[in-house]
C-alpha cells in the first residue's frame, strides 16, 4: 500500500517536473487521452466560465489540473450564439449593417465596413474618395479604442499589474471615452453606429472635427507613456514573458491573424498586403515581434495604437473634398438588389482578418448566405495548445492576451 | 422544505433591532439607526455583472472612470455570493439562460435584478432566432428595466438611482411598485428563423415528427407555454428560398 503510494507520488512528481520544464520539442497535445496520463486519478477538473470575469464574455473552458499545472484544456463555445448569419438571410441588404454592429461589439466600425464592402463589390458601386478616407479614419480610431479596451481588461486579468486591481483599466477607459466622444460627435451614437451604407458613409465630417480629432489623439499619445510607466514593471513582465508562446508554425496552422500572428514573428497585415480603402496611399508600418508570448502581444498592440494615431493624423489632415456617398439616400428596403454572384472581402479588424463571404441569389432582396470569418474564433482555437503546462493564473493571462470577443466567435 | 415566503411580503429586519430594544434608554435611537441602516443598504449595492455581450461593454464603461458607479456606492464584484444586484447586460441565449438562473439562485437575499438593454428586456431583434431567450424576465424576476441598445452609461446610472428608490421603499416596509416590462411583441409566438425553414429547404416532404416537436419544446425553455395541441400543420413554415444560380 505504502509502496504503491510512493510509486504513484514519484510518478506524479516526475510527470509534473516534465511538464514544468517545457522544451522546444514538447508539443502540448490538445487531444490528450487523460487515461494515459500518469497521475490521471489525481486530476482536478475545473470549469472556468461561462460566467467568469476574466473569460471576457461567456467563454467556458474545462481545465484538468495536476496540482496547479494544466494538463488539458477543453474549450466550449456557443453561449452567445445569436444566429446572426441566419438573421442576415432575412434582412434586406441595407438592414444588415446595424445587425453586424453587434457582432464584434468592441470594433463595430470594422464589421460595418466589411459587410458594406462586400455589397458594394457585388453591386459594382464605387465609393467616393472622401468616404474612403473617412472609413479608413474610423477604422484606425476604432483600432485605438479596441486596443485600449483590451489593455485595460488584460491588466485587470493580471491583477491590475500594479497590484492595484483596476487602476490600468480605469486609465484605459478614460482614453477610450475620448474616441467614443469622437464617434458620438460624428454619428450620434456611442456604440452601435450604423454610419456606413452602400456606396459611402451616412455622416459627413462636421465642421471643427479635425481639431477635435487632433486634440484627442494628442491626449492619448501623451497618456500612452503613462501606461508604459505603469506596466513596465517586473511583476508584469514576469507574468507575461514566456507565457503562452505561439511559434510561427503553430500560428499559421491555427489560422491566427492580426496582432497574434504578428507577435509570432510573421509579417502579415492586410492593410499593407491586400490594401483596401485608402491604405495603398498610406505607408503602414507593420509591427512585428518574435516573442510569440503574452508580452510580445502586449508590445505589438501598444505599438499599433501609436501607429494608428500616426495614421489617423495623416488621414484627417489630408481629407479630400467631395461627396461622402455615391448612392441616393435610402428610400426603401428594396433599393438594393443583388440577384447573383458571390464575393469574399477580408479586412484587418483590430483582432485580425475579418472576412465576410456573401452568396447572393433568389429575388435579390436579401442575402442567400452570409458567412463571417471571425478572428476571435480562430484565436480561441489556440486555447487547447497554449494552456497545457501553464499554471491556472497563467491561463487567465493567456486568455486575456488572445483578446477574444465572444459576440463574433459565437455569432 | 416548505416554500419560501413571497418576496414582496418579506420584512428584512436587522438583528440589531432586538438588541437595541433590550438596552434601556436606547430605543429612542432606533429611528436614527434605522435611517443609518437604510442609507447603508441603499448606498452599498454590490453589483454582479451578468455581462454577456455588447451591453456588458457599456456597463463596464459605466463602472469605469467617466461615469463611475462607485460614486453611488455600487461596487462591481465577480461573484454572485457577495452581491445584492444582478445586472443582466446582454443577449441571453438558450444555452446561457439556465446558468443565469443558477447564478441568480446563488445570490443571497435580499436581491435585485436589473435588465439592461433591449436584449435582456425582450430579446431585441434576435427574438425570432431559435437560440435567443426573449427577455430574461422569463427566467428570473426583474426589478428595473433599463432600455437602450446599448443604454448610455448615464442611463445605467438613472436605472441605479431608480433601484435605490426601491431599496428605500422596501426597507421602510412600503409597497414597492413593480416596473412594467415594455410590451413590444407577443411572447407566445414561436421563433421561426432558422428552424423550419431549413427543413423545407432540404426537401420538406417529411412531416414534423413527435421527436422533433419534443426537441423544439425543450429548446423553448423560455417560460412561455408551447401552444396546446400543436401539430405539424399549425407549425409555422417559412416559404422556401430559391437556390441561387452561381
Ligand atoms: S441590447 Fe443591443 S447593445 Fe445590448 S446586448 Fe442587445 S444588441 Fe447588444
XYZ file of C-alpha atoms and ligand atoms in Angstrom:
665
model
C 0.000 0.000 0.000
C 2.678 2.380 1.129
C 4.918 1.406 -1.721
C 2.248 1.972 -4.356
C 1.533 5.378 -2.889
C 5.232 6.159 -3.020
C 5.406 4.990 -6.605
C 2.414 6.985 -7.703
C 3.631 10.118 -5.967
C 7.018 9.595 -7.570
C 5.430 9.149 -10.957
C 3.405 12.232 -10.356
C 6.448 14.240 -9.321
C 8.325 13.210 -12.419
C 5.396 13.980 -14.667
C 4.991 17.356 -13.019
C 8.671 18.003 -13.480
C 8.479 17.024 -17.096
C 5.632 19.420 -17.716
C 7.325 22.142 -15.709
C 10.325 22.206 -17.992
C 8.968 22.839 -21.423
C 11.357 22.076 -24.194
C 11.123 23.127 -27.777
C 10.277 19.565 -28.679
C 7.342 19.435 -26.278
C 4.169 19.857 -28.230
C 1.130 20.027 -25.963
C -1.407 17.549 -27.175
C -4.857 19.103 -27.225
C -6.377 15.646 -27.727
C -4.511 14.128 -24.795
C -6.232 10.977 -23.593
C -6.430 11.525 -19.869
C -6.493 7.769 -19.231
C -2.906 7.599 -20.392
C -1.805 10.403 -18.128
C 0.384 9.226 -15.251
C -1.486 10.974 -12.467
C -4.919 10.758 -14.046
C -6.558 9.731 -10.780
C -5.373 12.894 -9.042
C -6.512 15.323 -11.690
C -8.766 18.134 -10.637
C -11.412 19.146 -13.117
C -12.158 22.828 -13.091
C -14.730 24.555 -15.220
C -13.688 28.115 -15.925
C -16.669 30.084 -17.179
C -19.109 30.646 -18.778
C -19.510 33.358 -16.195
C -16.092 34.424 -15.059
C -14.811 37.987 -15.125
C -11.613 37.000 -16.876
C -13.125 34.922 -19.633
C -14.052 38.103 -21.492
C -17.649 37.263 -22.035
C -19.280 33.895 -21.955
C -16.497 31.510 -22.819
C -16.124 28.262 -20.951
C -13.035 26.135 -20.751
C -12.793 22.895 -18.798
C -9.347 22.520 -17.264
C -7.778 19.323 -15.987
C -5.274 20.296 -13.347
C -2.388 18.318 -11.955
C -1.591 20.309 -8.864
C -1.599 23.768 -10.313
C -0.439 22.752 -13.744
C -2.908 22.395 -16.551
C -2.575 19.133 -18.440
C -5.537 19.548 -20.719
C -7.963 22.299 -21.659
C -11.225 21.750 -23.476
C -12.894 24.953 -24.696
C -16.639 25.252 -25.102
C -18.191 27.982 -27.190
C -21.732 28.861 -28.164
C -23.027 30.613 -25.055
C -23.663 33.710 -27.121
C -24.847 32.113 -30.324
C -27.343 34.634 -31.655
C -27.790 33.224 -35.139
C -26.518 36.380 -36.801
C -25.759 34.735 -40.128
C -29.239 33.254 -40.238
C -30.780 36.572 -39.287
C -28.943 38.284 -42.153
C -30.680 35.978 -44.618
C -33.977 37.520 -43.525
C -32.915 41.129 -43.883
C -32.595 43.394 -46.825
C -29.102 44.482 -47.749
C -29.434 47.895 -46.207
C -30.638 46.400 -42.926
C -27.732 44.064 -42.413
C -25.307 46.798 -41.279
C -26.822 47.536 -37.855
C -27.013 43.804 -37.091
C -23.339 43.284 -37.832
C -22.517 46.174 -35.492
C -23.475 43.922 -32.632
C -21.331 41.114 -33.876
C -17.933 42.334 -32.773
C -19.070 44.838 -30.222
C -15.621 46.162 -29.423
C -14.950 47.178 -33.020
C -18.353 47.763 -34.644
C -16.952 50.046 -37.348
C -14.894 47.246 -38.876
C -17.879 44.903 -39.096
C -19.947 47.525 -40.841
C -17.183 48.190 -43.301
C -16.648 44.533 -44.163
C -20.334 43.994 -44.858
C -20.777 47.124 -46.941
C -17.615 46.449 -48.913
C -18.884 43.040 -49.942
C -22.232 44.511 -51.015
C -20.504 47.238 -52.973
C -18.308 44.694 -54.691
C -21.303 42.696 -55.908
C -23.335 45.766 -56.818
C -20.380 47.381 -58.566
C -20.861 50.589 -56.625
C -17.920 52.973 -56.434
C -17.118 54.614 -53.120
C -16.061 58.275 -53.341
C -12.553 59.093 -52.216
C -13.698 61.176 -49.279
C -15.799 58.313 -47.951
C -12.814 56.025 -48.317
C -10.720 58.416 -46.259
C -13.398 58.656 -43.608
C -13.759 54.883 -43.462
C -10.024 54.454 -43.027
C -10.000 57.081 -40.315
C -12.866 55.414 -38.480
C -11.183 52.029 -38.737
C -7.970 53.397 -37.276
C -9.727 55.221 -34.448
C -11.666 52.058 -33.730
C -8.404 50.146 -33.558
C -7.145 52.535 -30.904
C -10.339 52.178 -28.867
C -10.367 48.409 -29.180
C -6.733 48.002 -28.174
C -7.257 50.337 -25.233
C -10.146 48.235 -24.025
C -8.002 45.149 -24.461
C -5.162 46.681 -22.492
C -7.460 47.647 -19.639
C -9.100 44.249 -19.338
C -5.810 42.428 -19.784
C -4.209 44.422 -16.988
C -7.265 43.702 -14.855
C -6.860 39.976 -15.522
C -3.310 40.213 -14.256
C -4.500 41.845 -11.075
C -4.138 45.406 -12.203
C -0.432 44.993 -12.968
C 0.372 47.358 -10.153
C -1.337 45.193 -7.623
C -3.980 47.844 -7.575
C -6.876 45.904 -9.062
C -8.448 48.082 -11.667
C -6.091 51.046 -11.992
C -4.878 50.448 -15.559
C -8.439 49.571 -16.557
C -9.642 52.942 -15.313
C -6.919 54.820 -17.187
C -7.608 52.936 -20.403
C -11.316 53.631 -20.252
C -10.609 57.304 -19.724
C -8.823 57.367 -23.073
C -11.339 55.106 -24.767
C -14.072 57.568 -23.874
C -12.222 60.216 -25.882
C -12.511 58.074 -29.008
C -16.150 57.277 -28.297
C -16.774 61.006 -27.972
C -15.342 61.483 -31.442
C -17.665 58.805 -32.799
C -20.609 60.304 -30.966
C -19.823 63.690 -32.463
C -19.818 62.160 -35.922
C -22.656 59.645 -35.783
C -24.698 60.490 -32.719
C -24.048 57.097 -31.160
C -21.525 55.976 -28.636
C -21.545 52.398 -29.610
C -23.547 50.919 -32.444
C -23.077 53.479 -35.151
C -24.729 52.310 -38.372
C -22.763 55.021 -40.146
C -21.668 53.037 -43.205
C -24.014 52.447 -46.045
C -23.745 51.014 -49.506
C -21.718 53.471 -51.550
C -20.219 55.526 -48.780
C -20.996 56.901 -45.360
C -24.128 58.357 -43.884
C -22.475 61.073 -41.832
C -20.048 63.606 -43.206
C -17.233 65.036 -41.135
C -18.708 68.037 -39.259
C -17.013 71.421 -39.073
C -14.318 71.632 -36.451
C -13.953 67.862 -36.344
C -10.262 67.712 -37.374
C -9.307 69.924 -34.445
C -11.211 67.626 -32.073
C -9.503 64.570 -33.510
C -6.086 66.156 -33.090
C -6.857 67.178 -29.553
C -7.974 63.705 -28.539
C -5.102 61.990 -30.295
C -2.567 64.282 -28.627
C -4.017 63.427 -25.243
C -3.998 59.713 -25.938
C -0.454 59.790 -27.257
C 0.793 61.596 -24.181
C -1.015 59.177 -21.902
C 0.374 56.098 -23.623
C 3.604 56.910 -21.823
C 1.734 56.728 -18.541
C 0.740 53.158 -19.333
C 4.323 52.263 -20.071
C 5.284 53.688 -16.709
C 2.653 51.558 -15.020
C 3.151 48.379 -16.976
C 6.902 48.213 -17.440
C 7.063 46.624 -14.086
C 8.942 43.461 -13.044
C 5.738 41.765 -11.926
C 4.006 42.462 -15.202
C 6.997 41.204 -17.167
C 7.293 38.070 -15.063
C 3.680 37.250 -15.604
C 3.710 37.764 -19.366
C 7.190 36.832 -20.607
C 7.456 33.290 -21.876
C 3.793 32.687 -21.096
C 1.607 31.238 -23.813
C 4.211 31.126 -26.529
C 2.883 30.546 -30.029
C 5.574 29.863 -32.584
C 5.141 30.881 -36.175
C 4.327 27.365 -37.317
C 1.512 26.873 -34.822
C 0.152 30.337 -35.524
C -0.117 29.588 -39.220
C -1.614 26.188 -38.591
C -4.341 27.578 -36.356
C -5.156 30.437 -38.680
C -4.299 33.136 -36.193
C -4.346 36.605 -37.670
C -3.802 40.166 -36.646
C -1.690 41.040 -33.621
C -1.491 37.377 -32.587
C 0.165 36.424 -35.857
C 2.422 39.428 -35.898
C 3.511 38.778 -32.317
C 4.627 35.340 -33.500
C 7.036 36.892 -35.960
C 5.039 36.671 -39.171
C 4.972 39.908 -41.063
C 1.429 39.955 -42.343
C -1.082 42.757 -42.338
C -3.956 43.060 -44.757
C -3.684 46.827 -44.619
C -0.360 46.584 -46.394
C -0.571 43.215 -48.176
C -4.058 43.488 -49.642
C -4.879 47.172 -49.271
C -8.490 48.316 -49.215
C -9.961 51.779 -48.555
C -7.003 54.144 -48.968
C -4.382 52.028 -47.266
C -2.486 51.855 -50.548
C -1.883 55.596 -50.279
C -0.614 55.244 -46.742
C 2.642 53.759 -45.644
C 1.545 51.394 -42.899
C 4.313 50.237 -40.596
C 3.561 46.637 -39.766
C 4.628 45.932 -36.215
C 6.098 42.517 -35.571
C 7.668 40.773 -32.663
C 9.454 37.451 -32.442
C 8.494 36.643 -28.870
C 5.182 34.933 -29.535
C 4.277 35.229 -25.856
C 1.836 37.433 -23.956
C 4.457 40.129 -23.589
C 5.024 40.227 -27.355
C 1.294 40.573 -27.959
C 1.130 43.378 -25.462
C 4.026 45.171 -27.163
C 2.573 44.708 -30.631
C -0.821 46.069 -29.600
C 0.656 49.034 -27.783
C 2.790 49.958 -30.781
C -0.217 49.514 -33.036
C -2.008 52.171 -31.015
C 0.866 54.543 -31.682
C 0.864 53.609 -35.364
C -2.897 54.127 -35.613
C -2.537 57.544 -34.022
C 0.018 58.463 -36.690
C -2.219 57.194 -39.493
C -5.294 58.954 -38.114
C -3.452 62.265 -38.047
C -2.367 61.800 -41.649
C -5.886 60.921 -42.727
C -7.677 63.780 -41.030
C -5.111 66.283 -42.327
C -5.395 65.159 -45.936
C -9.138 64.685 -46.166
C -10.172 65.372 -49.783
C -13.278 67.367 -50.624
C -16.155 65.762 -52.449
C -19.297 63.725 -51.893
C -19.452 61.296 -48.989
C -21.823 58.828 -50.593
C -22.273 57.821 -54.221
C -25.762 56.341 -53.895
C -29.081 58.020 -53.281
C -30.282 58.199 -49.697
C -32.123 55.079 -48.722
C -35.732 55.227 -49.863
C -36.835 51.714 -49.005
C -35.618 48.253 -48.332
C -35.876 47.323 -51.982
C -33.410 49.930 -53.129
C -30.516 47.496 -53.451
C -30.955 44.163 -55.143
C -28.234 41.620 -55.771
C -29.557 38.704 -57.757
C -26.451 36.610 -58.314
C -22.779 36.245 -57.605
C -20.639 35.723 -54.587
C -17.788 37.632 -53.033
C -15.400 37.449 -50.124
C -13.973 40.563 -48.525
C -11.400 40.473 -45.769
C -10.314 43.470 -43.761
C -7.902 43.901 -40.894
C -10.007 44.389 -37.822
C -8.242 45.070 -34.505
C -8.326 41.343 -33.850
C -7.192 40.160 -37.248
C -8.646 39.109 -40.552
C -12.361 39.723 -40.503
C -13.844 38.028 -43.526
C -17.331 38.341 -44.940
C -18.489 35.965 -47.589
C -21.750 36.632 -49.325
C -23.712 34.461 -51.714
C -26.456 36.404 -53.402
C -29.402 34.770 -55.025
C -33.121 34.363 -55.254
C -35.081 37.524 -55.852
C -32.100 39.571 -54.730
C -33.856 41.120 -51.780
C -31.748 39.504 -49.103
C -28.519 37.513 -48.913
C -28.839 33.835 -49.704
C -25.962 33.036 -47.387
C -23.715 35.245 -45.361
C -20.667 33.731 -43.741
C -18.457 35.623 -41.360
C -14.917 34.672 -40.586
C -14.311 35.965 -37.076
C -10.687 36.278 -35.962
C -11.664 35.578 -32.350
C -12.871 32.058 -33.057
C -9.508 31.173 -34.531
C -7.752 32.768 -31.589
C -9.774 30.584 -29.236
C -8.660 27.537 -31.216
C -5.231 28.158 -29.708
C -6.508 27.590 -26.171
C -6.002 23.782 -26.085
C -2.471 24.273 -27.392
C -1.457 27.120 -25.120
C -2.975 26.236 -21.768
C -1.288 22.884 -21.036
C 1.912 23.059 -18.937
C 0.931 26.514 -17.669
C -0.448 27.282 -14.254
C -4.012 28.362 -13.654
C -3.092 32.005 -13.175
C -1.160 31.967 -16.437
C -4.204 30.579 -18.196
C -6.091 33.743 -17.349
C -3.230 35.844 -18.713
C -3.108 33.815 -21.929
C -6.831 34.025 -22.486
C -6.701 37.766 -21.942
C -3.839 38.189 -24.376
C -5.802 36.387 -27.106
C -8.401 39.162 -26.950
C -11.437 37.030 -27.772
C -14.784 38.690 -28.368
C -17.454 36.100 -27.889
C -20.003 38.037 -29.909
C -18.119 37.383 -33.084
C -16.748 33.990 -32.071
C -20.208 32.548 -31.411
C -22.052 34.806 -33.848
C -38.597 22.118 2.837
C -41.529 24.442 2.682
C -41.840 27.085 0.049
C -40.078 30.352 0.895
C -42.484 33.188 1.634
C -43.459 35.596 -1.075
C -40.613 38.020 -1.566
C -42.749 41.147 -1.701
C -44.189 40.406 1.717
C -40.907 39.717 3.401
C -39.700 42.106 6.044
C -35.992 42.479 6.379
C -35.433 43.313 9.999
C -31.917 43.696 11.171
C -30.999 41.580 14.267
C -29.518 44.745 15.692
C -33.065 45.971 16.478
C -33.742 43.249 19.020
C -30.560 44.057 20.806
C -31.172 47.786 20.740
C -34.657 47.473 22.180
C -33.389 45.483 25.123
C -30.893 48.153 26.162
C -32.704 50.707 28.367
C -32.803 54.197 27.019
C -31.583 53.270 23.555
C -34.954 52.735 21.892
C -35.225 56.398 21.045
C -32.148 55.967 18.899
C -33.728 53.208 16.835
C -35.244 55.555 14.320
C -31.936 57.189 13.611
C -30.212 53.805 13.494
C -32.838 52.654 11.055
C -32.159 55.628 8.870
C -28.487 54.861 9.033
C -29.052 51.257 8.031
C -31.317 52.293 5.188
C -28.716 54.725 3.988
C -26.133 51.980 4.178
C -28.264 49.468 2.311
C -29.092 51.997 -0.397
C -25.570 53.159 -0.974
C -23.706 49.899 -0.820
C -25.357 47.921 -3.588
C -22.845 45.413 -4.794
C -23.390 44.545 -8.391
C -22.852 41.193 -10.012
C -22.469 41.913 -13.735
C -24.020 39.157 -15.813
C -22.341 40.736 -18.814
C -22.663 38.567 -21.876
C -22.291 40.888 -24.815
C -22.289 44.480 -26.081
C -24.268 45.854 -23.154
C -21.615 44.379 -20.908
C -19.018 46.621 -22.513
C -21.198 49.655 -21.947
C -21.778 48.529 -18.399
C -18.002 48.417 -17.985
C -17.884 51.957 -19.292
C -20.485 52.925 -16.705
C -18.383 51.360 -13.970
C -15.141 52.886 -15.267
C -13.673 56.307 -14.940
C -16.103 58.734 -16.524
C -19.474 57.826 -15.069
C -18.150 55.736 -12.202
C -20.922 53.869 -10.430
C -18.636 53.673 -7.396
C -19.808 57.163 -6.562
C -23.194 55.703 -5.735
C -21.562 53.028 -3.629
C -22.139 50.410 -6.296
C -19.206 48.048 -6.285
C -18.679 45.515 -9.057
C -17.931 42.017 -7.837
C -17.355 38.933 -9.912
C -19.021 36.511 -7.570
C -22.762 36.106 -7.001
C -22.395 35.143 -3.356
C -21.416 38.614 -2.200
C -23.732 40.682 -4.324
C -27.108 42.343 -3.930
C -27.876 43.225 -7.526
C -27.569 41.201 -10.672
C -27.299 43.308 -13.790
C -28.174 41.204 -16.810
C -26.386 43.038 -19.602
C -26.595 41.425 -22.978
C -28.279 38.771 -25.036
C -29.230 35.661 -23.108
C -29.257 32.522 -25.196
C -30.998 29.262 -24.545
C -27.654 27.769 -23.607
C -26.884 30.565 -21.175
C -30.289 31.021 -19.506
C -30.019 28.038 -17.108
C -26.638 29.348 -15.980
C -28.052 32.794 -15.311
C -30.856 31.244 -13.306
C -28.362 29.222 -11.298
C -26.208 32.247 -10.538
C -29.319 34.142 -9.503
C -30.239 31.347 -7.122
C -26.775 31.560 -5.588
C -27.207 35.181 -4.612
C -28.235 35.818 -1.001
C -31.451 37.621 -0.116
C -32.391 40.440 -0.342
C -31.503 40.640 -4.006
C -32.465 42.686 -7.012
C -32.284 42.195 -10.715
C -31.746 44.822 -13.374
C -32.326 44.017 -17.055
C -30.039 46.252 -19.084
C -30.588 46.719 -22.797
C -33.279 45.589 -25.193
C -31.796 42.100 -25.438
C -32.172 41.411 -21.736
C -35.611 43.041 -21.746
C -37.167 41.390 -24.767
C -34.588 39.687 -26.956
C -34.409 42.722 -29.215
C -34.202 41.901 -32.914
C -32.795 38.488 -32.024
C -36.096 37.396 -30.526
C -37.064 35.484 -33.651
C -33.866 33.479 -33.558
C -34.097 29.893 -32.430
C -31.380 30.275 -29.803
C -32.288 33.522 -28.037
C -34.393 33.925 -24.903
C -36.976 36.703 -25.389
C -36.230 38.616 -22.237
C -34.559 37.498 -19.032
C -37.744 38.079 -17.044
C -38.997 34.783 -18.423
C -36.426 33.144 -16.159
C -35.859 35.454 -13.183
C -37.863 38.355 -11.710
C -36.690 41.777 -12.860
C -36.963 44.917 -10.747
C -35.674 47.622 -13.063
C -35.596 47.735 -16.855
C -33.008 49.963 -18.499
C -33.942 50.391 -22.167
C -31.494 51.090 -24.945
C -29.261 49.310 -27.373
C -26.993 49.733 -25.527
C -28.141 52.156 -22.807
C -25.766 55.043 -22.246
C -23.735 54.932 -19.050
C -25.863 57.836 -17.863
C -28.984 55.752 -18.420
C -27.418 52.959 -16.405
C -26.867 55.426 -13.602
C -30.517 56.525 -13.819
C -31.508 52.876 -13.533
C -29.341 52.518 -10.466
C -30.996 55.539 -8.841
C -34.398 54.021 -9.534
C -33.221 50.829 -7.886
C -32.040 52.775 -4.852
C -35.512 54.263 -4.511
C -36.952 50.773 -4.494
C -34.482 49.622 -1.868
C -35.530 52.537 0.319
C -39.200 51.655 -0.079
C -38.625 48.025 0.703
C -36.644 48.807 3.853
C -39.355 51.195 5.020
C -41.871 48.390 4.617
C -43.800 50.331 1.990
C -45.210 48.665 -1.122
C -42.615 48.563 -3.883
C -44.080 49.419 -7.285
C -43.236 46.802 -9.866
C -41.880 48.147 -13.124
C -43.776 47.141 -16.192
C -41.800 45.363 -18.832
C -42.108 47.311 -22.072
C -44.545 45.228 -24.129
C -43.002 45.190 -27.574
C -44.111 41.918 -29.015
C -46.189 38.868 -28.365
C -44.134 36.374 -26.470
C -46.282 33.396 -27.281
C -45.061 33.379 -30.860
C -42.712 30.507 -31.573
C -39.457 31.792 -33.050
C -39.295 30.948 -36.695
C -35.944 31.882 -38.082
C -33.656 29.026 -38.765
C -35.673 26.051 -37.587
C -38.403 25.090 -40.001
C -37.151 26.895 -42.996
C -34.040 24.748 -43.249
C -36.061 21.565 -43.260
C -38.142 22.953 -46.043
C -35.016 23.754 -47.978
C -33.805 20.182 -47.664
C -36.946 18.860 -49.306
C -39.570 19.496 -46.732
C -41.650 16.445 -47.591
C -41.416 14.755 -44.209
C -43.944 15.867 -41.629
C -42.633 17.013 -38.292
C -42.226 14.004 -36.078
C -43.146 13.829 -32.426
C -39.460 13.635 -31.507
C -38.705 16.821 -33.401
C -41.566 18.602 -31.733
C -40.298 17.397 -28.388
C -36.848 18.772 -29.074
C -38.363 22.040 -30.216
C -40.274 22.175 -26.969
C -37.136 21.553 -24.992
C -35.391 24.338 -26.843
C -38.156 26.695 -25.841
C -37.229 26.743 -22.168
C -38.296 30.280 -22.096
C -41.099 30.356 -19.643
C -43.825 30.794 -22.212
C -46.003 27.809 -22.834
C -45.965 25.932 -26.070
C -49.447 26.343 -27.515
C -51.702 23.427 -26.644
C -52.330 20.768 -29.236
C -49.679 21.955 -31.617
C -49.495 19.855 -34.751
C -47.415 19.782 -37.863
C -49.961 21.695 -39.877
C -50.017 24.570 -37.418
C -46.241 24.804 -37.219
C -45.043 27.928 -38.961
C -43.200 27.080 -42.129
C -41.406 29.879 -43.902
C -41.584 29.910 -47.680
C -38.644 28.132 -49.236
C -35.896 30.206 -50.711
C -34.858 29.709 -54.261
C -31.444 28.219 -54.780
C -29.132 30.815 -56.266
C -27.567 30.338 -59.648
C -23.853 30.638 -59.132
S -29.438 45.461 -26.423
Fe -28.117 45.993 -28.153
S -26.183 46.535 -27.213
Fe -27.320 45.405 -25.672
S -26.692 43.276 -25.907
Fe -28.501 43.558 -27.170
S -27.703 44.047 -29.185
Fe -26.042 44.383 -27.725
